[in-house]
Short mmCIF file of C-alpha atoms in Angstrom, two decimals:
data_model
loop_
_atom_site.label_atom_id
_atom_site.label_comp_id
_atom_site.label_asym_id
_atom_site.label_seq_id
_atom_site.Cartn_x
_atom_site.Cartn_y
_atom_site.Cartn_z
CA MET A 911 161.01 355.10 277.71
CA THR A 912 162.39 355.25 274.72
CA ARG A 913 159.32 355.22 271.81
CA PRO A 914 160.14 352.57 268.93
CA LEU A 915 160.63 354.47 265.39
CA LEU A 916 157.95 353.73 262.87
CA TYR A 917 158.50 353.89 259.29
CA LEU A 918 155.43 355.86 257.70
CA PRO A 919 155.62 356.18 253.86
CA ARG A 920 152.26 357.31 253.82
CA ALA A 921 150.03 358.43 256.79
CA PHE A 922 146.63 356.99 257.06
CA PRO A 923 143.73 357.48 259.63
CA THR A 924 143.69 356.51 263.05
CA SER A 925 141.64 357.84 266.15
CA GLU A 926 143.58 360.53 267.93
CA GLY A 927 146.38 359.65 270.20
CA ARG A 928 146.89 356.74 268.87
CA LEU A 929 149.87 357.20 267.29
CA ASP A 930 151.81 359.10 270.07
CA GLY A 931 153.59 356.32 271.58
CA TYR A 932 155.58 356.09 268.34
CA GLU A 933 158.20 358.15 266.76
CA LEU A 934 157.53 358.92 263.45
CA LEU A 935 159.89 358.60 260.24
CA GLY A 936 158.69 359.75 256.91
CA PRO A 937 159.68 359.11 253.51
CA ASP A 938 161.40 362.21 252.78
CA ASP A 939 163.59 361.75 256.35
CA THR A 940 166.99 360.65 256.55
CA GLY A 941 170.06 359.01 258.55
CA ARG A 942 167.92 356.96 260.89
CA ASP A 943 167.09 353.91 258.66
CA THR A 944 169.31 351.47 261.29
CA GLU A 945 166.70 353.18 264.16
CA VAL A 946 164.01 351.71 262.31
CA ARG A 947 161.85 348.64 264.50
CA ALA A 948 158.48 348.81 262.52
CA ILE A 949 157.01 350.06 259.26
CA ALA A 950 152.79 350.70 258.79
CA LEU A 951 151.87 350.02 255.38
CA SER A 952 149.18 351.38 253.55
CA GLY A 953 148.82 352.26 249.54
CA PRO A 954 150.44 351.25 246.40
CA SER A 955 153.91 350.98 248.43
CA LYS A 956 155.83 347.76 248.56
CA VAL A 957 157.98 346.05 251.24
CA ASP A 958 160.49 343.56 249.38
CA ALA A 959 163.95 341.89 250.62
CA ALA A 960 165.63 345.35 249.48
CA VAL A 961 163.38 347.58 251.76
CA MET A 962 163.64 344.92 254.94
CA ASP A 963 167.57 345.38 254.39
CA ARG A 964 167.65 348.99 254.45
CA PHE A 965 166.00 348.52 257.65
CA PRO A 966 168.79 346.01 259.52
CA LYS A 967 166.87 346.34 262.87
CA LEU A 968 163.08 346.21 261.46
CA GLU A 969 161.08 343.59 263.15
CA ILE A 970 157.56 344.10 261.95
CA VAL A 971 155.32 345.25 258.98
CA ALA A 972 152.21 346.37 259.91
CA LYS A 973 149.43 346.27 256.91
CA PHE A 974 146.79 348.92 256.37
CA GLY A 975 144.49 346.86 254.49
CA VAL A 976 143.74 342.83 254.66
CA GLY A 977 145.41 341.86 251.06
CA TYR A 978 149.12 341.95 252.10
CA ASP A 979 150.35 340.82 248.52
CA SER A 980 152.71 344.22 248.23
CA ILE A 981 154.98 342.50 251.28
CA ASP A 982 157.09 339.66 250.84
CA VAL A 983 156.22 337.45 253.31
CA ALA A 984 159.10 335.18 252.40
CA ALA A 985 161.82 337.46 252.87
CA ALA A 986 160.41 338.46 255.79
CA GLN A 987 160.08 335.31 257.57
CA ALA A 988 163.46 334.51 256.94
CA ARG A 989 164.60 337.95 258.09
CA GLY A 990 162.73 337.10 261.45
CA VAL A 991 160.07 340.30 260.70
CA ALA A 992 156.51 339.39 261.47
CA VAL A 993 153.87 340.70 259.38
CA THR A 994 150.29 341.72 260.50
CA ASN A 995 147.35 342.69 258.39
CA THR A 996 143.66 344.35 259.12
CA PRO A 997 140.97 341.44 258.60
CA ASP A 998 137.46 342.03 259.64
CA VAL A 999 136.98 345.63 260.16
CA LEU A 1000 136.15 346.45 256.50
CA THR A 1001 134.35 342.99 255.70
CA GLU A 1002 130.98 344.73 255.88
CA GLU A 1003 131.95 347.82 253.86
CA VAL A 1004 133.84 345.60 250.75
CA ALA A 1005 130.73 343.78 250.90
CA ASP A 1006 128.66 346.31 250.53
CA LEU A 1007 130.77 347.97 247.69
CA ALA A 1008 130.73 344.46 246.17
CA VAL A 1009 127.03 344.61 245.75
CA GLY A 1010 126.40 347.92 244.95
CA LEU A 1011 129.25 347.41 241.99
CA LEU A 1012 126.74 344.31 240.91
CA ILE A 1013 123.52 346.27 240.84
CA ALA A 1014 125.11 349.71 239.50
CA THR A 1015 127.09 347.29 236.65
CA SER A 1016 123.79 345.28 235.75
CA ARG A 1017 121.12 348.40 235.89
CA GLN A 1018 123.74 350.77 234.36
CA LEU A 1019 123.06 353.41 237.13
CA PRO A 1020 126.51 355.47 236.34
CA GLN A 1021 125.14 355.48 232.73
CA ALA A 1022 121.56 356.29 233.51
CA ASP A 1023 122.59 359.21 236.11
CA SER A 1024 125.10 360.61 233.13
CA TYR A 1025 121.91 360.01 230.67
CA LEU A 1026 119.72 362.30 232.90
CA ARG A 1027 122.47 365.17 233.66
CA ALA A 1028 122.98 365.67 229.93
CA GLY A 1029 118.83 366.43 229.17
CA HIS A 1030 118.59 363.11 226.83
CA TRP A 1031 115.28 362.22 229.32
CA THR A 1032 112.91 364.66 227.70
CA THR A 1033 113.07 363.27 224.66
CA LYS A 1034 113.65 359.50 225.15
CA SER A 1035 113.62 357.06 227.77
CA TYR A 1036 116.78 355.47 229.10
CA PRO A 1037 116.87 351.87 227.51
CA LEU A 1038 116.28 348.91 229.37
CA THR A 1039 119.07 347.20 231.17
CA ARG A 1040 119.61 343.79 232.97
CA SER A 1041 117.98 342.57 236.01
CA LEU A 1042 119.53 340.28 238.74
CA ARG A 1043 116.42 338.64 238.88
CA GLY A 1044 116.64 334.90 238.14
CA ARG A 1045 120.55 335.26 237.86
CA ARG A 1046 122.92 333.09 239.66
CA ILE A 1047 125.82 335.01 240.96
CA GLY A 1048 129.50 333.40 241.45
CA ILE A 1049 131.62 334.42 244.47
CA LEU A 1050 135.22 333.64 243.24
CA GLY A 1051 136.52 333.19 247.06
CA LEU A 1052 134.63 332.60 249.74
CA GLY A 1053 136.66 333.69 253.12
CA ARG A 1054 135.31 336.55 255.43
CA ILE A 1055 134.35 338.63 252.47
CA GLY A 1056 132.94 336.20 250.53
CA LEU A 1057 130.77 334.91 252.92
CA ALA A 1058 129.60 338.61 253.62
CA ILE A 1059 128.66 339.14 249.85
CA ALA A 1060 126.61 335.74 249.73
CA ALA A 1061 124.47 336.77 252.89
CA ARG A 1062 123.90 339.80 250.95
CA LEU A 1063 122.98 338.20 247.72
CA THR A 1064 120.98 335.30 249.01
CA ALA A 1065 118.71 338.40 251.06
CA MET A 1066 118.16 339.55 247.69
CA LYS A 1067 117.05 336.31 246.61
CA LEU A 1068 119.52 335.53 244.37
CA GLU A 1069 121.11 332.09 243.61
CA VAL A 1070 124.73 332.11 244.86
CA ALA A 1071 127.41 329.52 243.71
CA TYR A 1072 130.79 329.41 244.82
CA ALA A 1073 134.64 328.27 244.35
CA THR A 1074 137.57 327.78 246.51
CA ARG A 1075 140.54 325.55 246.93
CA THR A 1076 137.97 323.22 249.07
CA PRO A 1077 134.47 323.12 249.85
CA ARG A 1078 133.05 324.86 252.44
CA ASP A 1079 130.33 323.86 254.98
CA VAL A 1080 127.67 326.64 253.22
CA PRO A 1081 124.48 326.31 251.49
CA TYR A 1082 125.50 327.14 248.15
CA ALA A 1083 127.30 325.56 245.75
CA TYR A 1084 130.35 324.30 245.05
CA HIS A 1085 132.57 324.61 242.18
CA PRO A 1086 135.91 323.37 242.08
CA ASP A 1087 137.66 326.11 239.99
CA ALA A 1088 136.77 329.57 238.58
CA LEU A 1089 136.28 328.16 234.80
CA SER A 1090 133.38 325.47 236.35
CA LEU A 1091 131.62 328.63 238.73
CA ALA A 1092 131.77 331.23 235.53
CA GLN A 1093 130.45 328.48 233.45
CA ALA A 1094 127.62 328.00 235.85
CA CYS A 1095 126.98 331.84 236.71
CA ASP A 1096 125.41 334.62 234.96
CA ALA A 1097 128.12 336.90 236.85
CA LEU A 1098 131.32 336.50 238.71
CA VAL A 1099 132.05 338.45 242.07
CA VAL A 1100 136.21 337.90 242.55
CA ILE A 1101 137.37 338.25 245.80
CA VAL A 1102 140.49 336.15 246.16
CA PRO A 1103 143.52 337.41 247.71
CA GLY A 1104 146.45 338.69 245.24
CA GLY A 1105 149.83 337.28 244.69
CA ALA A 1106 151.33 334.94 242.67
CA ALA A 1107 148.88 332.30 243.14
CA THR A 1108 146.16 333.99 241.46
CA GLU A 1109 147.51 335.90 239.05
CA GLY A 1110 145.54 336.08 235.39
CA LEU A 1111 142.95 333.21 237.91
CA VAL A 1112 140.40 335.22 235.70
CA SER A 1113 141.19 334.63 232.09
CA ALA A 1114 139.91 334.57 228.74
CA LYS A 1115 138.34 331.45 229.01
CA VAL A 1116 136.56 332.08 232.33
CA LEU A 1117 135.23 335.44 230.48
CA ASP A 1118 134.05 333.84 227.58
CA ALA A 1119 132.39 330.79 229.77
CA LEU A 1120 130.31 334.13 231.56
CA GLY A 1121 129.20 334.75 227.98
CA PRO A 1122 127.44 338.11 226.28
CA ASP A 1123 125.40 338.41 228.44
CA GLY A 1124 127.44 338.22 231.76
CA ILE A 1125 128.94 340.25 233.98
CA LEU A 1126 132.06 340.24 235.75
CA VAL A 1127 132.55 342.31 239.31
CA ASN A 1128 136.18 342.68 240.45
CA VAL A 1129 136.97 343.70 244.37
CA ALA A 1130 140.02 341.97 245.08
CA ARG A 1131 143.20 342.67 243.37
CA GLY A 1132 143.72 343.36 239.83
CA SER A 1133 146.36 341.14 239.31
CA VAL A 1134 143.63 338.07 239.94
CA VAL A 1135 141.80 339.55 236.36
CA ASP A 1136 144.29 338.98 233.02
CA GLU A 1137 142.95 343.28 232.08
CA THR A 1138 144.14 342.36 228.27
CA ALA A 1139 141.46 339.92 228.20
CA LEU A 1140 139.36 341.41 229.80
CA ILE A 1141 139.15 344.47 227.80
CA ALA A 1142 139.08 342.16 224.32
CA ALA A 1143 136.15 340.73 225.51
CA LEU A 1144 133.97 343.84 226.40
CA ALA A 1145 134.86 345.41 223.44
CA SER A 1146 134.31 342.66 220.89
CA GLY A 1147 130.92 341.87 223.06
CA ARG A 1148 131.63 338.20 224.62
CA LEU A 1149 131.66 339.52 228.08
CA GLY A 1150 128.53 341.70 228.76
CA ALA A 1151 129.67 344.12 231.30
CA ALA A 1152 132.25 344.78 234.09
CA GLY A 1153 132.52 346.57 237.44
CA LEU A 1154 135.77 347.46 238.86
CA ASP A 1155 137.25 348.79 241.65
CA VAL A 1156 140.93 347.21 241.44
CA PHE A 1157 142.99 347.48 238.55
CA GLU A 1158 146.28 345.99 237.24
CA HIS A 1159 149.06 349.15 237.19
CA GLU A 1160 146.95 351.26 240.02
CA PRO A 1161 146.16 354.04 239.76
CA GLN A 1162 146.86 353.72 236.10
CA VAL A 1163 143.89 352.27 234.23
CA PRO A 1164 144.22 351.43 230.37
CA GLN A 1165 142.19 354.09 228.28
CA ALA A 1166 140.45 351.42 226.64
CA LEU A 1167 138.61 350.37 229.57
CA VAL A 1168 138.01 353.93 230.06
CA ASP A 1169 136.03 354.38 226.60
CA LEU A 1170 134.22 351.03 226.86
CA PRO A 1171 130.74 351.84 227.67
CA ASN A 1172 129.69 348.71 229.62
CA THR A 1173 131.78 349.35 232.47
CA VAL A 1174 131.69 350.94 235.82
CA LEU A 1175 134.74 352.01 237.17
CA LEU A 1176 135.76 352.51 240.51
CA PRO A 1177 139.27 354.46 241.91
CA HIS A 1178 140.01 351.52 244.47
CA VAL A 1179 137.21 352.45 247.40
CA GLY A 1180 135.91 349.15 248.82
CA SER A 1181 137.06 350.07 252.22
CA ALA A 1182 136.66 353.94 251.86
CA THR A 1183 135.11 355.41 254.28
CA GLU A 1184 135.58 357.62 257.24
CA VAL A 1185 134.57 355.21 259.76
CA THR A 1186 136.08 351.80 258.48
CA ARG A 1187 139.25 353.17 257.51
CA ARG A 1188 139.95 354.89 260.88
CA MET A 1189 139.10 351.42 262.24
CA MET A 1190 141.66 350.14 259.82
CA GLY A 1191 144.17 352.31 261.53
CA ASP A 1192 143.76 351.78 264.95
CA ARG A 1193 144.01 347.71 264.22
CA VAL A 1194 147.13 348.59 262.65
CA LEU A 1195 148.10 350.12 265.59
CA ASP A 1196 146.77 347.25 267.81
CA ASN A 1197 149.21 345.00 266.18
CA LEU A 1198 151.99 347.27 267.01
CA ASP A 1199 151.16 348.12 270.23
CA ALA A 1200 150.75 344.33 271.04
CA TRP A 1201 154.34 343.47 269.40
CA PHE A 1202 156.14 345.95 271.26
CA ARG A 1203 154.17 345.09 274.70
CA GLY A 1204 155.52 341.31 274.00
CA ASP A 1205 151.70 340.20 273.48
CA ARG A 1206 149.97 337.94 271.28
CA VAL A 1207 149.61 339.88 267.72
CA PRO A 1208 145.43 339.49 266.87
CA ASP A 1209 146.64 339.88 263.02
CA GLN A 1210 150.35 338.29 262.45
CA VAL A 1211 149.90 336.47 258.99
CA ALA A 1212 153.63 335.88 259.22
#
């Protein structure tokens, strides 16, 4: 039986042997574009209409990750190409990191670590920091990961509010939009999908609503936050601090953001553990295997 030709622009972890059922085509391989039947997509690579047209026999694009804004879904649908992602397997990992980033930003853990390593503690104690006690945390987006974040925050005895397009049956205060949520909260955790519908959703007005003691945490997509407005708000003191795992033009991060002392910056590591990344890779293969067997595809989004 002929193995389907799978275009793999960037390798990702999987369990041993999971790719054995496919013939692989890398980014440097040429001459076989007309044979490619599937793309397994990870990292910053994008699949738009031009990429799909390059592979005339393309049947499915399987995304390594829960967000699929790097795929032109409309172009895929127009060509009859299926699109899948890898939900659930990274939910707990990203929720852990979001809460950890909130704590690290509030309590200035990286800065305190640097203070000790520089030898300053021997002469002076580290300055007092913000506390999360008594603060209301807003969650912008209450999908799988948002709910997991909320569960962790309530276990920490923190008050939770949220904003989504429509209210959910949850025991948290609902707000209809990002601005209303920011006005009611002391910290905002962003976990909405990327794409045109959410671009710039966290605007200068939203950041100003959080205020000079407010904290922004973004574990969603860099495009969701107006990065220029964020830098201005942090630099002027209109916003207290920010913890970011994602950026507008990854992996490039503005030097102005790097230079700010009131930030905690991570290189998009929300799901980056060995166990979770391997589970994500296996989920990509679960979707591809099901497609080529003719079975129901577990995570088909288009």
